[in-house]
Coordinates of C-alpha atoms and ligand atoms in Angstrom, one line a residue:
Chain A
M1 CA 107.9 93.5 81.3
V2 CA 105.5 92.6 84.0
K3 CA 102.9 90.4 83.3
A4 CA 99.7 89.7 85.4
L5 CA 96.8 87.3 85.4
V6 CA 93.3 88.3 87.1
V7 CA 91.4 85.9 88.8
G8 CA 87.6 86.3 89.4
S9 CA 84.1 85.4 89.7
S10 CA 82.1 88.3 88.6
I11 CA 83.0 91.4 86.5
P12 CA 83.2 93.9 89.2
E13 CA 85.8 92.0 90.7
I14 CA 87.4 91.5 87.5
R15 CA 87.5 95.3 86.6
E16 CA 88.7 96.3 90.1
A17 CA 91.8 93.9 90.3
L18 CA 92.6 95.3 86.7
G19 CA 92.7 98.6 88.1
A20 CA 95.1 97.3 91.0
V21 CA 97.5 96.4 88.1
A22 CA 96.5 99.4 85.3
S23 CA 100.3 100.0 85.0
V24 CA 101.1 96.2 84.3
E25 CA 101.8 96.0 80.3
E26 CA 100.3 92.5 79.9
K27 CA 96.9 91.7 81.5
V28 CA 95.2 88.1 81.1
V29 CA 91.9 87.2 83.0
L30 CA 90.6 84.0 84.5
A31 CA 87.1 84.6 84.6
Y32 CA 85.3 81.8 86.2
G33 CA 82.0 80.9 87.9
K34 CA 79.0 83.3 87.2
A35 CA 81.6 85.7 85.4
A36 CA 82.0 83.1 82.8
E37 CA 78.6 83.1 82.0
D38 CA 78.7 86.9 81.9
G39 CA 78.5 88.7 78.3
S40 CA 79.9 91.5 79.4
L41 CA 83.3 89.3 79.5
E42 CA 83.6 90.2 76.0
Q43 CA 84.2 93.7 76.3
L44 CA 87.3 93.5 78.7
G45 CA 89.7 94.5 76.1
V46 CA 92.0 91.7 77.3
K47 CA 92.5 88.2 76.7
V48 CA 89.9 86.0 79.0
Y49 CA 90.1 82.7 79.9
K50 CA 86.4 81.4 80.9
L51 CA 86.2 78.1 83.1
K52 CA 82.3 77.5 83.9
S53 CA 83.1 76.3 87.3
T54 CA 83.4 77.5 91.1
H55 CA 85.2 74.1 92.3
P56 CA 88.6 75.3 93.6
D57 CA 90.3 72.5 92.2
H58 CA 89.3 73.6 88.9
I59 CA 90.5 77.0 89.4
V60 CA 93.8 75.6 90.5
A61 CA 94.0 73.8 87.2
A62 CA 93.2 76.7 85.5
V63 CA 95.6 79.0 86.9
E64 CA 98.5 76.6 86.6
K65 CA 97.5 76.0 83.1
I66 CA 98.1 79.7 82.7
F67 CA 100.9 79.9 84.6
N68 CA 102.8 77.8 82.7
E69 CA 101.8 79.4 79.8
L70 CA 102.3 83.5 80.3
K71 CA 104.7 83.0 83.4
P72 CA 102.9 86.0 85.1
E73 CA 104.5 88.2 87.8
I74 CA 101.5 88.8 89.8
I75 CA 98.6 86.6 90.3
I76 CA 95.6 88.6 91.5
G77 CA 91.9 89.0 92.6
W78 CA 89.6 90.2 95.1
I79 CA 89.5 88.4 98.7
T80 CA 86.7 85.8 98.0
K81 CA 86.5 82.4 99.8
N82 CA 87.1 80.6 96.7
N83 CA 90.0 82.9 95.9
R84 CA 91.7 82.1 99.0
A85 CA 91.1 78.5 99.1
A86 CA 92.4 78.2 95.5
L87 CA 95.4 80.4 95.2
S88 CA 96.3 79.5 98.5
Y89 CA 96.6 75.9 97.3
F90 CA 98.6 77.2 94.1
A91 CA 100.7 79.7 96.3
G92 CA 101.8 76.3 98.4
K93 CA 102.5 74.6 95.5
H94 CA 105.0 77.1 94.2
D95 CA 106.1 78.6 97.6
L96 CA 105.0 82.0 96.0
P97 CA 104.4 84.6 98.5
M98 CA 100.7 85.8 98.8
P99 CA 99.8 89.2 100.6
T100 CA 96.0 89.1 101.1
D101 CA 93.5 91.8 102.2
V102 CA 95.5 94.4 100.7
T103 CA 94.3 97.9 100.5
S104 CA 97.4 99.9 98.4
L105 CA 99.5 98.3 96.2
K106 CA 103.0 99.5 94.4
I107 CA 104.2 97.5 91.8
Q108 CA 108.1 97.9 91.6
A109 CA 110.5 96.5 88.9
D110 CA 111.7 93.7 91.4
G111 CA 108.5 93.1 93.5
L112 CA 105.2 94.1 95.3
V113 CA 105.2 96.8 98.0
Y114 CA 101.7 97.0 99.9
T115 CA 99.9 97.9 102.8
R116 CA 97.6 95.2 104.5
G117 CA 95.6 95.0 107.9
F118 CA 97.8 93.8 110.9
L119 CA 96.7 92.7 114.3
S120 CA 92.8 92.1 113.3
E121 CA 93.5 95.7 111.8
R122 CA 94.5 97.3 114.9
A123 CA 97.3 98.2 112.7
T124 CA 98.3 98.3 109.2
A125 CA 101.4 96.8 107.5
K126 CA 103.9 97.7 104.8
E127 CA 105.8 95.3 103.5
K128 CA 107.2 93.7 100.3
V129 CA 107.5 90.6 98.2
P130 CA 109.7 89.3 95.4
F131 CA 108.1 88.4 92.1
P132 CA 106.0 86.2 91.2
A133 CA 103.5 86.7 93.4
V134 CA 99.9 86.3 94.3
V135 CA 97.9 89.0 96.0
L136 CA 94.4 89.4 97.3
I137 CA 92.8 92.8 97.3
N138 CA 90.1 94.3 99.4
Q139 CA 87.0 94.7 97.9
K140 CA 86.4 98.3 96.7
A141 CA 90.3 99.2 98.0
F142 CA 91.2 100.0 94.2
K143 CA 89.5 102.0 90.9
P144 CA 87.6 99.6 88.9
V145 CA 89.3 99.9 85.0
E146 CA 86.3 101.3 82.6
T147 CA 88.3 100.4 79.6
S148 CA 86.6 98.2 77.2
G149 CA 87.2 96.5 73.9
Q150 CA 86.9 93.1 72.1
S151 CA 88.2 90.6 74.6
E152 CA 89.9 87.0 73.1
V153 CA 87.8 84.9 74.7
I154 CA 89.3 80.9 75.1
E155 CA 87.7 78.4 77.5
I156 CA 89.0 76.0 79.7
T157 CA 87.3 73.1 80.5
P158 CA 87.0 71.9 84.0
E159 CA 89.5 69.4 85.4
G160 CA 91.7 68.3 87.9
E161 CA 89.0 67.5 91.0
I162 CA 90.1 65.9 93.9
V163 CA 87.4 67.0 96.1
K164 CA 83.8 65.6 95.4
L165 CA 80.8 68.1 95.3
L166 CA 77.8 66.1 96.8
E167 CA 75.3 69.0 97.2
V168 CA 74.7 73.0 97.3
K169 CA 72.5 74.3 99.9
E170 CA 71.5 78.2 99.6
K171 CA 71.7 80.5 102.5
A172 CA 68.9 82.7 103.3
L173 CA 70.2 86.4 102.7
S174 CA 68.1 89.5 103.3
G175 CA 69.6 91.0 100.2
I176 CA 70.4 94.4 102.2
N177 CA 72.8 96.5 101.2
L178 CA 74.6 97.3 104.5
E179 CA 77.4 99.0 102.6
E180 CA 75.1 101.5 101.5
A181 CA 73.2 101.8 104.9
E182 CA 73.3 105.8 106.6
I183 CA 72.5 104.3 110.0
I184 CA 73.2 100.8 111.0
V185 CA 71.8 99.2 114.5
G186 CA 74.3 96.6 115.0
V187 CA 73.3 93.6 117.4
G188 CA 75.1 91.2 119.7
R189 CA 75.5 88.6 122.1
G190 CA 74.0 91.3 124.7
F191 CA 70.8 89.8 123.1
K192 CA 69.5 86.7 125.1
K193 CA 67.3 85.3 122.2
K194 CA 66.3 85.8 118.4
E195 CA 62.8 87.6 119.9
D196 CA 64.5 89.9 121.8
L197 CA 65.9 91.6 118.5
E198 CA 62.7 93.2 117.8
L199 CA 63.6 96.0 120.0
A200 CA 66.8 96.6 117.7
F201 CA 64.0 96.5 114.9
N202 CA 61.9 99.1 116.7
L203 CA 64.7 101.1 117.3
A204 CA 65.9 100.9 113.4
E205 CA 62.8 101.6 112.2
L206 CA 62.4 104.9 114.1
L207 CA 65.7 106.0 113.0
G208 CA 65.3 104.8 109.2
A209 CA 68.1 102.2 110.0
Q210 CA 69.3 98.8 108.7
V211 CA 70.1 96.0 111.3
G212 CA 73.4 94.4 111.2
A213 CA 75.1 92.0 113.6
S214 CA 78.6 90.3 115.3
R215 CA 79.6 87.4 113.5
P216 CA 77.8 85.1 116.4
I217 CA 74.6 86.4 116.1
A218 CA 74.5 86.1 112.2
A219 CA 76.8 83.1 111.5
D220 CA 76.3 80.4 114.8
Y221 CA 73.0 81.6 116.1
K222 CA 71.5 82.1 112.7
W223 CA 69.4 84.9 114.1
L224 CA 69.8 86.9 111.5
P225 CA 70.9 86.3 107.4
E226 CA 74.5 86.3 106.9
D227 CA 74.7 89.5 105.2
A228 CA 74.1 91.1 108.4
W229 CA 77.4 90.1 109.5
I230 CA 80.2 92.9 109.9
G231 CA 83.3 92.8 110.7
I232 CA 86.6 91.4 109.3
S233 CA 85.3 88.2 108.0
G234 CA 82.0 90.1 106.9
K235 CA 80.8 93.2 105.7
R236 CA 82.9 96.3 106.0
V237 CA 80.3 99.7 106.2
S238 CA 80.7 103.2 106.5
P239 CA 77.2 104.6 107.9
K240 CA 77.1 108.2 109.6
L241 CA 75.9 106.4 112.5
Y242 CA 76.6 103.0 114.2
I243 CA 74.8 102.1 117.0
A244 CA 76.1 99.1 118.8
I245 CA 74.1 97.4 120.9
G246 CA 75.4 94.2 123.4
I247 CA 78.7 94.1 121.4
S248 CA 81.6 93.9 123.2
G249 CA 84.0 95.6 120.7
A250 CA 86.4 92.6 119.6
P251 CA 89.0 94.0 117.1
Q252 CA 87.5 91.8 114.3
H253 CA 84.2 93.3 114.9
M254 CA 85.4 96.8 114.9
A255 CA 87.5 96.7 111.9
G256 CA 83.9 96.2 109.8
V257 CA 83.0 99.8 111.5
M258 CA 85.7 102.0 111.6
N259 CA 84.7 104.0 108.9
S260 CA 81.4 105.1 110.5
K261 CA 81.3 108.7 111.3
I262 CA 79.7 108.4 114.6
I263 CA 79.6 105.2 116.8
V264 CA 77.2 104.7 119.7
A265 CA 78.0 101.7 122.3
I266 CA 75.0 100.6 124.6
N267 CA 76.4 97.9 126.8
K268 CA 76.0 96.7 130.6
D269 CA 79.6 96.5 131.3
K270 CA 81.4 99.7 131.9
T271 CA 84.7 98.0 131.2
A272 CA 83.8 96.7 127.4
P273 CA 86.3 97.2 124.9
I274 CA 83.7 98.8 123.1
F275 CA 83.7 102.1 124.8
K276 CA 87.0 103.1 123.9
Q277 CA 86.2 102.5 120.4
A278 CA 82.7 104.8 120.4
D279 CA 81.7 108.5 120.2
Y280 CA 79.3 108.2 122.9
G281 CA 78.4 105.4 125.4
V282 CA 75.5 104.3 127.5
V283 CA 76.3 101.9 130.3
A284 CA 73.2 100.3 130.9
D285 CA 71.2 97.3 130.1
L286 CA 69.7 97.0 126.8
Y287 CA 66.6 95.5 128.2
Q288 CA 65.8 98.5 130.0
F289 CA 67.6 101.1 127.8
L290 CA 66.0 100.4 124.7
P291 CA 62.1 100.7 125.5
V292 CA 63.0 104.1 127.1
L293 CA 65.1 105.2 124.2
I294 CA 62.6 104.0 121.8
N295 CA 59.6 105.7 123.8
K296 CA 61.5 108.7 123.5
L297 CA 62.1 108.6 119.6
K298 CA 58.4 108.2 119.5
E299 CA 57.2 111.1 121.6
R300 CA 59.6 113.3 119.3
K301 CA 58.3 111.7 116.1
K302 CA 54.7 113.2 117.2
Chain B
M1 CA 96.0 54.1 112.0
G2 CA 97.0 57.6 111.4
D3 CA 97.2 60.8 113.7
I4 CA 95.1 64.3 113.8
V5 CA 97.8 67.1 113.1
V6 CA 96.4 70.5 114.2
L7 CA 98.5 73.6 113.5
V8 CA 98.7 76.1 116.8
K9 CA 99.7 79.5 116.3
P10 CA 101.3 81.5 119.1
A11 CA 99.7 84.5 117.9
L12 CA 100.2 88.4 118.7
N13 CA 97.3 89.2 120.9
P14 CA 95.5 92.1 119.3
D15 CA 93.4 92.6 122.6
M16 CA 97.1 93.8 124.0
V17 CA 98.8 95.8 121.3
R18 CA 101.9 98.1 122.2
S19 CA 103.2 100.8 120.3
K20 CA 106.6 102.8 120.0
P21 CA 106.4 106.6 121.0
D22 CA 106.8 107.1 116.8
G23 CA 103.6 105.1 116.3
T24 CA 104.9 102.1 115.0
V25 CA 103.9 98.9 116.7
D26 CA 106.1 97.6 119.5
I27 CA 105.9 93.9 118.4
D28 CA 108.3 92.5 120.8
A29 CA 106.4 93.7 123.6
I30 CA 103.0 92.0 122.7
P31 CA 102.4 89.0 124.3
L32 CA 101.5 85.9 122.3
K33 CA 98.6 83.6 123.0
L34 CA 96.8 80.4 121.4
D35 CA 95.0 81.8 118.6
D36 CA 91.3 81.8 118.9
I37 CA 90.0 79.6 116.1
D38 CA 93.0 77.2 116.9
A39 CA 91.0 76.2 119.8
N40 CA 87.8 75.3 117.6
A41 CA 90.2 72.9 115.5
L42 CA 91.7 71.4 119.0
F43 CA 88.2 71.0 120.1
E44 CA 87.2 69.1 116.8
A45 CA 90.0 66.8 116.8
Q46 CA 89.0 65.4 119.8
K47 CA 85.8 64.7 118.3
L48 CA 87.6 63.1 115.3
K49 CA 89.8 61.0 117.5
Q50 CA 86.8 59.0 118.9
V51 CA 86.2 57.6 115.6
L52 CA 89.6 58.3 114.2
G53 CA 91.8 56.9 116.8
G54 CA 95.4 57.8 116.6
K55 CA 96.8 60.8 118.2
I56 CA 96.4 64.4 118.2
A57 CA 99.5 66.1 117.6
A58 CA 100.0 70.0 118.0
I59 CA 102.7 71.7 115.8
L60 CA 103.4 75.0 116.6
V61 CA 105.7 77.3 114.5
L62 CA 107.1 80.6 116.2
T63 CA 107.0 83.2 113.9
W64 CA 107.4 86.1 116.4
G65 CA 110.9 86.4 118.3
P66 CA 113.3 87.0 119.3
A67 CA 113.1 83.4 120.5
D68 CA 114.8 83.4 123.6
K69 CA 112.3 85.9 125.1
R70 CA 109.2 84.0 123.9
A71 CA 110.3 80.9 125.5
K72 CA 107.9 81.5 128.2
D73 CA 104.8 82.5 126.1
L74 CA 105.5 79.8 123.5
R75 CA 105.3 76.8 126.7
M76 CA 102.3 78.3 128.1
V77 CA 100.8 78.4 124.4
A78 CA 102.0 74.4 124.0
Q79 CA 100.4 73.5 127.5
E80 CA 97.5 75.0 126.4
A81 CA 97.4 73.0 123.3
L82 CA 97.8 70.0 125.4
A83 CA 95.5 70.9 127.9
R84 CA 92.9 71.1 125.3
G85 CA 93.2 67.6 124.0
A86 CA 96.7 67.3 121.9
D87 CA 98.6 64.3 122.9
E88 CA 101.9 65.7 121.9
A89 CA 103.2 69.1 121.1
H90 CA 106.0 69.9 118.6
I91 CA 107.5 73.1 118.4
V92 CA 109.7 75.1 115.9
A93 CA 111.5 78.0 117.3
D94 CA 114.4 79.6 115.2
D95 CA 115.2 83.0 114.9
S96 CA 116.3 82.4 111.5
I97 CA 112.6 81.8 110.4
I98 CA 111.5 84.9 112.8
P99 CA 109.4 87.2 111.5
G100 CA 107.7 84.2 109.8
D101 CA 106.1 84.5 106.6
P102 CA 103.4 82.0 105.5
V103 CA 105.8 80.3 103.0
T104 CA 108.1 79.4 105.7
T105 CA 105.6 78.4 108.1
A106 CA 104.1 75.9 105.7
S107 CA 107.4 74.2 105.0
A108 CA 108.2 74.2 108.6
V109 CA 105.3 72.4 109.3
I110 CA 105.7 70.0 106.7
A111 CA 109.4 69.3 107.9
T112 CA 108.0 68.7 111.4
I113 CA 105.5 66.3 110.3
K114 CA 108.1 64.3 108.8
K115 CA 110.8 64.8 111.2
A116 CA 108.4 63.7 114.3
G117 CA 107.3 60.4 112.1
L118 CA 103.6 61.5 111.8
N119 CA 101.5 60.2 109.7
P120 CA 98.3 62.4 109.5
D121 CA 94.8 61.0 108.3
I122 CA 93.7 64.8 108.8
I123 CA 95.5 68.2 109.3
L124 CA 93.1 70.9 110.7
V125 CA 94.3 74.4 110.6
A126 CA 92.0 77.4 111.7
E127 CA 90.4 79.6 109.0
A128 CA 92.5 82.5 110.0
S129 CA 94.4 84.0 112.6
I130 CA 94.0 87.1 114.6
D131 CA 97.7 88.6 114.1
Q132 CA 98.4 88.1 110.5
T133 CA 94.7 86.7 109.0
T134 CA 96.3 85.6 106.1
G135 CA 93.9 82.4 106.1
Q136 CA 96.6 80.7 103.7
I137 CA 98.5 78.0 105.7
A138 CA 96.0 75.3 105.3
G139 CA 95.9 75.7 101.4
R140 CA 99.7 76.0 101.3
I141 CA 100.3 73.0 103.1
A142 CA 97.6 71.0 100.8
G143 CA 99.1 72.4 97.9
K144 CA 102.8 71.6 98.8
L145 CA 101.3 67.8 99.6
G146 CA 99.2 67.5 96.8
L147 CA 96.6 66.4 99.2
P148 CA 92.8 67.3 99.1
F149 CA 91.8 70.4 100.6
I150 CA 88.6 71.7 102.0
S151 CA 88.5 75.4 103.3
F152 CA 86.1 76.5 105.6
A153 CA 84.5 73.6 107.0
R154 CA 81.4 74.4 109.5
K155 CA 80.6 70.8 109.8
L156 CA 82.8 67.7 109.4
E157 CA 82.2 63.9 109.5
V158 CA 84.5 61.1 109.4
K159 CA 83.4 57.8 107.6
D160 CA 84.9 54.7 106.0
G161 CA 88.0 56.5 105.4
K162 CA 86.5 59.3 104.1
I163 CA 85.9 63.1 105.2
V164 CA 82.3 64.8 104.2
A165 CA 82.2 68.6 105.1
E166 CA 80.1 71.6 104.9
R167 CA 81.8 74.1 103.4
D168 CA 80.8 77.9 104.0
L169 CA 80.9 79.9 101.3
E170 CA 79.5 83.5 101.2
E171 CA 76.0 82.6 99.5
H172 CA 75.7 79.0 100.0
I173 CA 77.1 75.9 101.4
E174 CA 78.6 73.3 100.0
V175 CA 78.7 69.3 101.2
L176 CA 82.0 68.1 100.1
E177 CA 83.4 64.5 100.2
A178 CA 87.5 63.8 100.2
P179 CA 89.3 60.7 100.8
L180 CA 91.8 60.9 103.6
P181 CA 94.4 62.1 104.2
A182 CA 93.1 65.7 103.6
V183 CA 94.0 69.2 105.1
V184 CA 90.9 71.0 106.3
S185 CA 90.3 74.5 107.6
V186 CA 87.9 75.2 109.8
T187 CA 85.5 78.0 111.0
Q188 CA 84.8 79.5 114.3
E189 CA 81.2 78.3 113.9
I190 CA 82.4 74.2 113.8
N191 CA 82.1 73.8 117.4
E192 CA 82.0 75.6 120.9
P193 CA 85.1 74.8 122.4
R194 CA 85.0 74.2 126.2
P195 CA 87.9 75.8 128.5
P196 CA 90.1 73.0 129.5
T197 CA 89.4 71.6 133.0
L198 CA 91.6 71.7 135.9
I199 CA 92.1 68.1 135.3
Q200 CA 93.1 68.5 131.9
I201 CA 95.5 71.4 132.5
R202 CA 97.4 69.1 135.2
R203 CA 97.6 66.1 132.8
A204 CA 99.1 68.4 130.0
A205 CA 102.4 69.1 132.2
K206 CA 102.9 65.8 131.8
K207 CA 102.7 65.5 128.0
P208 CA 105.7 65.8 125.5
Q209 CA 106.8 69.0 124.3
N210 CA 109.5 68.6 121.5
Y211 CA 111.8 71.5 120.4
Y212 CA 113.2 71.7 116.8
K213 CA 115.5 73.9 115.3
V214 CA 115.7 74.7 111.6
A215 CA 119.0 72.6 111.4
D216 CA 117.0 69.5 112.6
L217 CA 114.4 69.8 109.8
E218 CA 114.5 69.4 105.9
G219 CA 113.3 71.7 103.6
V220 CA 112.6 74.9 105.6
A221 CA 112.1 77.9 103.3
T222 CA 114.0 80.9 104.2
P223 CA 111.6 84.1 104.4
V224 CA 111.2 86.2 101.3
K225 CA 108.7 88.8 102.7
Q226 CA 110.3 92.3 103.9
G227 CA 108.8 94.2 106.6
L228 CA 108.9 97.9 105.7
E229 CA 106.7 99.4 108.5
Y230 CA 104.1 98.5 111.1
K231 CA 101.8 101.4 112.4
I232 CA 98.8 101.7 115.1
L233 CA 95.8 102.4 113.6
T234 CA 94.8 105.3 115.8
V235 CA 91.1 105.8 116.2
S236 CA 90.0 108.9 117.7
R237 CA 86.6 108.5 119.0
K238 CA 85.2 111.0 121.6
Q239 CA 84.7 108.2 124.1
T240 CA 82.1 110.1 126.1
I241 CA 80.1 108.1 128.7
I242 CA 76.5 109.9 128.9
E243 CA 75.5 110.3 132.6
G244 CA 72.0 111.0 133.9
D245 CA 69.9 110.2 137.1
T246 CA 67.4 108.2 135.2
L247 CA 67.6 106.5 131.3
E248 CA 65.3 108.7 130.3
E249 CA 67.5 111.8 131.4
I250 CA 70.3 109.5 129.1
A251 CA 67.9 108.7 126.2
E252 CA 67.1 112.1 126.3
K253 CA 70.5 113.4 125.7
L254 CA 71.7 110.9 123.8
I255 CA 69.0 111.8 121.1
S256 CA 70.1 115.6 120.9
L257 CA 73.6 114.7 121.1
L258 CA 72.9 112.6 117.9
E259 CA 71.0 115.6 116.5
Q260 CA 73.9 118.0 117.2
E261 CA 76.3 115.9 115.2
G262 CA 73.6 115.9 112.3
V263 CA 73.4 111.9 112.1
I264 CA 69.6 111.7 112.9
K265 CA 66.6 113.7 111.5
L266 CA 63.6 113.4 113.3
Ligands
LIG1 C1 89.5 85.3 112.5 C2 88.4 85.8 113.2 C3 87.6 86.6 112.3 C4 86.3 87.0 113.1 N1 85.5 88.1 112.1 C5 84.5 88.4 112.8 C6 83.6 89.3 112.1 O1 83.8 89.8 110.8 N2 82.8 90.0 112.9 C7 82.4 89.8 114.3 O2 81.6 90.3 114.9 N3 83.4 89.0 115.1 C8 84.7 88.2 114.3 N4 85.1 87.3 114.9 C9 84.3 87.2 116.4 C10 85.0 88.2 117.4 O3 86.4 87.9 117.8 C11 84.2 88.2 118.8 O4 84.0 86.9 119.3 C12 82.8 88.4 118.3 O5 82.6 89.9 117.5 C13 82.1 88.8 119.4 O6 80.5 89.2 119.3 P1 79.7 90.2 120.3 O7 80.4 91.4 120.9 O8 78.5 89.9 119.7 O9 79.8 89.0 121.8 P2 80.4 89.3 123.1 O10 81.7 89.6 122.9 O11 80.1 88.0 123.8 O12 80.2 90.7 123.7 C14 78.6 90.6 124.1 C15 78.8 91.8 124.9 O13 77.3 92.2 125.1 C16 77.2 92.6 126.8 N5 75.9 92.7 127.1 C17 75.4 91.3 127.7 N6 74.3 91.2 128.1 C18 74.3 92.9 128.2 C19 72.9 93.4 128.4 N7 71.7 93.0 128.8 N8 72.9 94.5 128.1 C20 73.7 95.3 127.3 N9 75.0 94.8 127.1 C21 75.1 93.4 127.2 C22 78.4 92.4 127.2 O14 78.8 93.3 128.3 C23 79.4 91.9 126.0 O15 80.1 93.2 126.2 C24 86.1 87.0 114.4 C25 87.3 86.2 115.1 C26 88.4 85.4 114.3 C27 89.3 84.9 115.7

């Protein structure tokens, strides 16, 4: 009999990971952070351990405790930063395999067959690992379980802290849900300064679009809030139209937009890799082309 | 005085993906390069060295083979790591652990630290690689050694035998403190590495590169991951460059194409 431990910090994460191991006979949940405070934990219909902390050291200790008691073959959760940190530490300690960014999963008697991105998602890998294994799944790759029932809830006391948390600083986020956007204007390092993004915002307004960005614009320069960050380590989006402006087309960026219906690239370098990954390309300086495009759209709107 | 250990991955270059006629990945034909965020880790190591002293040791574990065909790429990656500030390179190249898996790689790194007599104050690892992107080697090494682990560091400072770091999470930043020795995974945002200068490149040629086989090391795990199929993801995009005599003409064409596609409504 295969047993699974689902680890997560929110109810949607937990429901999706439970869905990924739906065929497994025995499932228990470790709910940490805000999931541990969520009343709907009571309705998961499985045994739930709750941990009121997001400290990776505490998560490691809690996973360790459940692992020793239950001896699960599968430890599974979403690919979040805390899961990655805590579960890689745990996997290392026990020399367990840990496929990450998994998009499909087959549970066999002697191990797991899964697919995941490879080569910054220029390719896919199908691989197999033996039990016990830790698995981190891509968000929204699996069907969440809807089942409910009374859960048996047990609280675990946080322990095992090695690293000390001194302070938490909030990030300014826009709260925009890029995943739902129908049209996205993506901005990259072709923009020379923050104020120039106004051009992209003007275009977006005319098209009813949201503005997203490459990693350097959001994470490094902080010209946009980080929830605008698109790519392998940011958001994965699937708009009808993605307009990439001053973006070179690095595989890590394109991984986040590959489900777009139509991709338009505006770049002044005709050899930029993005043109091979776009439907329509405009080879032009964005500072010259965008004002013209904006004017044309305004004329058409009249 | 301890050492600064930096993991350097000879990674498959995703910008030079090669495929076989059947659409599978021709892994052996894809060249290796020094992994992107390893350059950030090496750059950070140089900053830490000014405070910590000691030497910077780069550890490379070859995970893509065959080893003899990769010898030149591997030497180049080691040389680049040395040009980017490492004082010595320790390289594990052995077909018995190729293709690698993270369990094996973590154990090989630890075995190399012991074999080379390194005494790390800090072990720096990139948050993720460009070929596998599993982002787990740092955590594994910390877990195996029972060391404090700080992941996704965007800022690092070492003072009085302690490390203070900013850890970058999805919705907030944590300021953390840990005793040394510690394992730290660094993000791409931690610094802006400068390319090596000509002098650095020349000096690198004289720095030691030590090669090891698994038989030279103790406690290297055997790979458990089994590769079944590696397929190229083909994106079929139209790749149409819109031409025109003026930008006005191009803009008009673009707008009408997008209307025809039904993706904009004006
Ligand atoms: C593990 C890992 C994960 C990563 N995750 C992500 C991720 O999630 N998302 C992401 O975006 N990146 C990610 N990256 C970074 C990625 O590799 C690239 O560095 C990044 O996407 C480049 O951003 P860019 O295209 O804006 O900048 P650049 O690559 O610098 O491109 C700028 C482009 O603008 C063009 N340009 C310049 N001036 C003009 C002008 N006046 N008019 C028109 N065009 C102009 C240039 O020709 C160039 O093509 C990751 C990297 C690693 C190693």
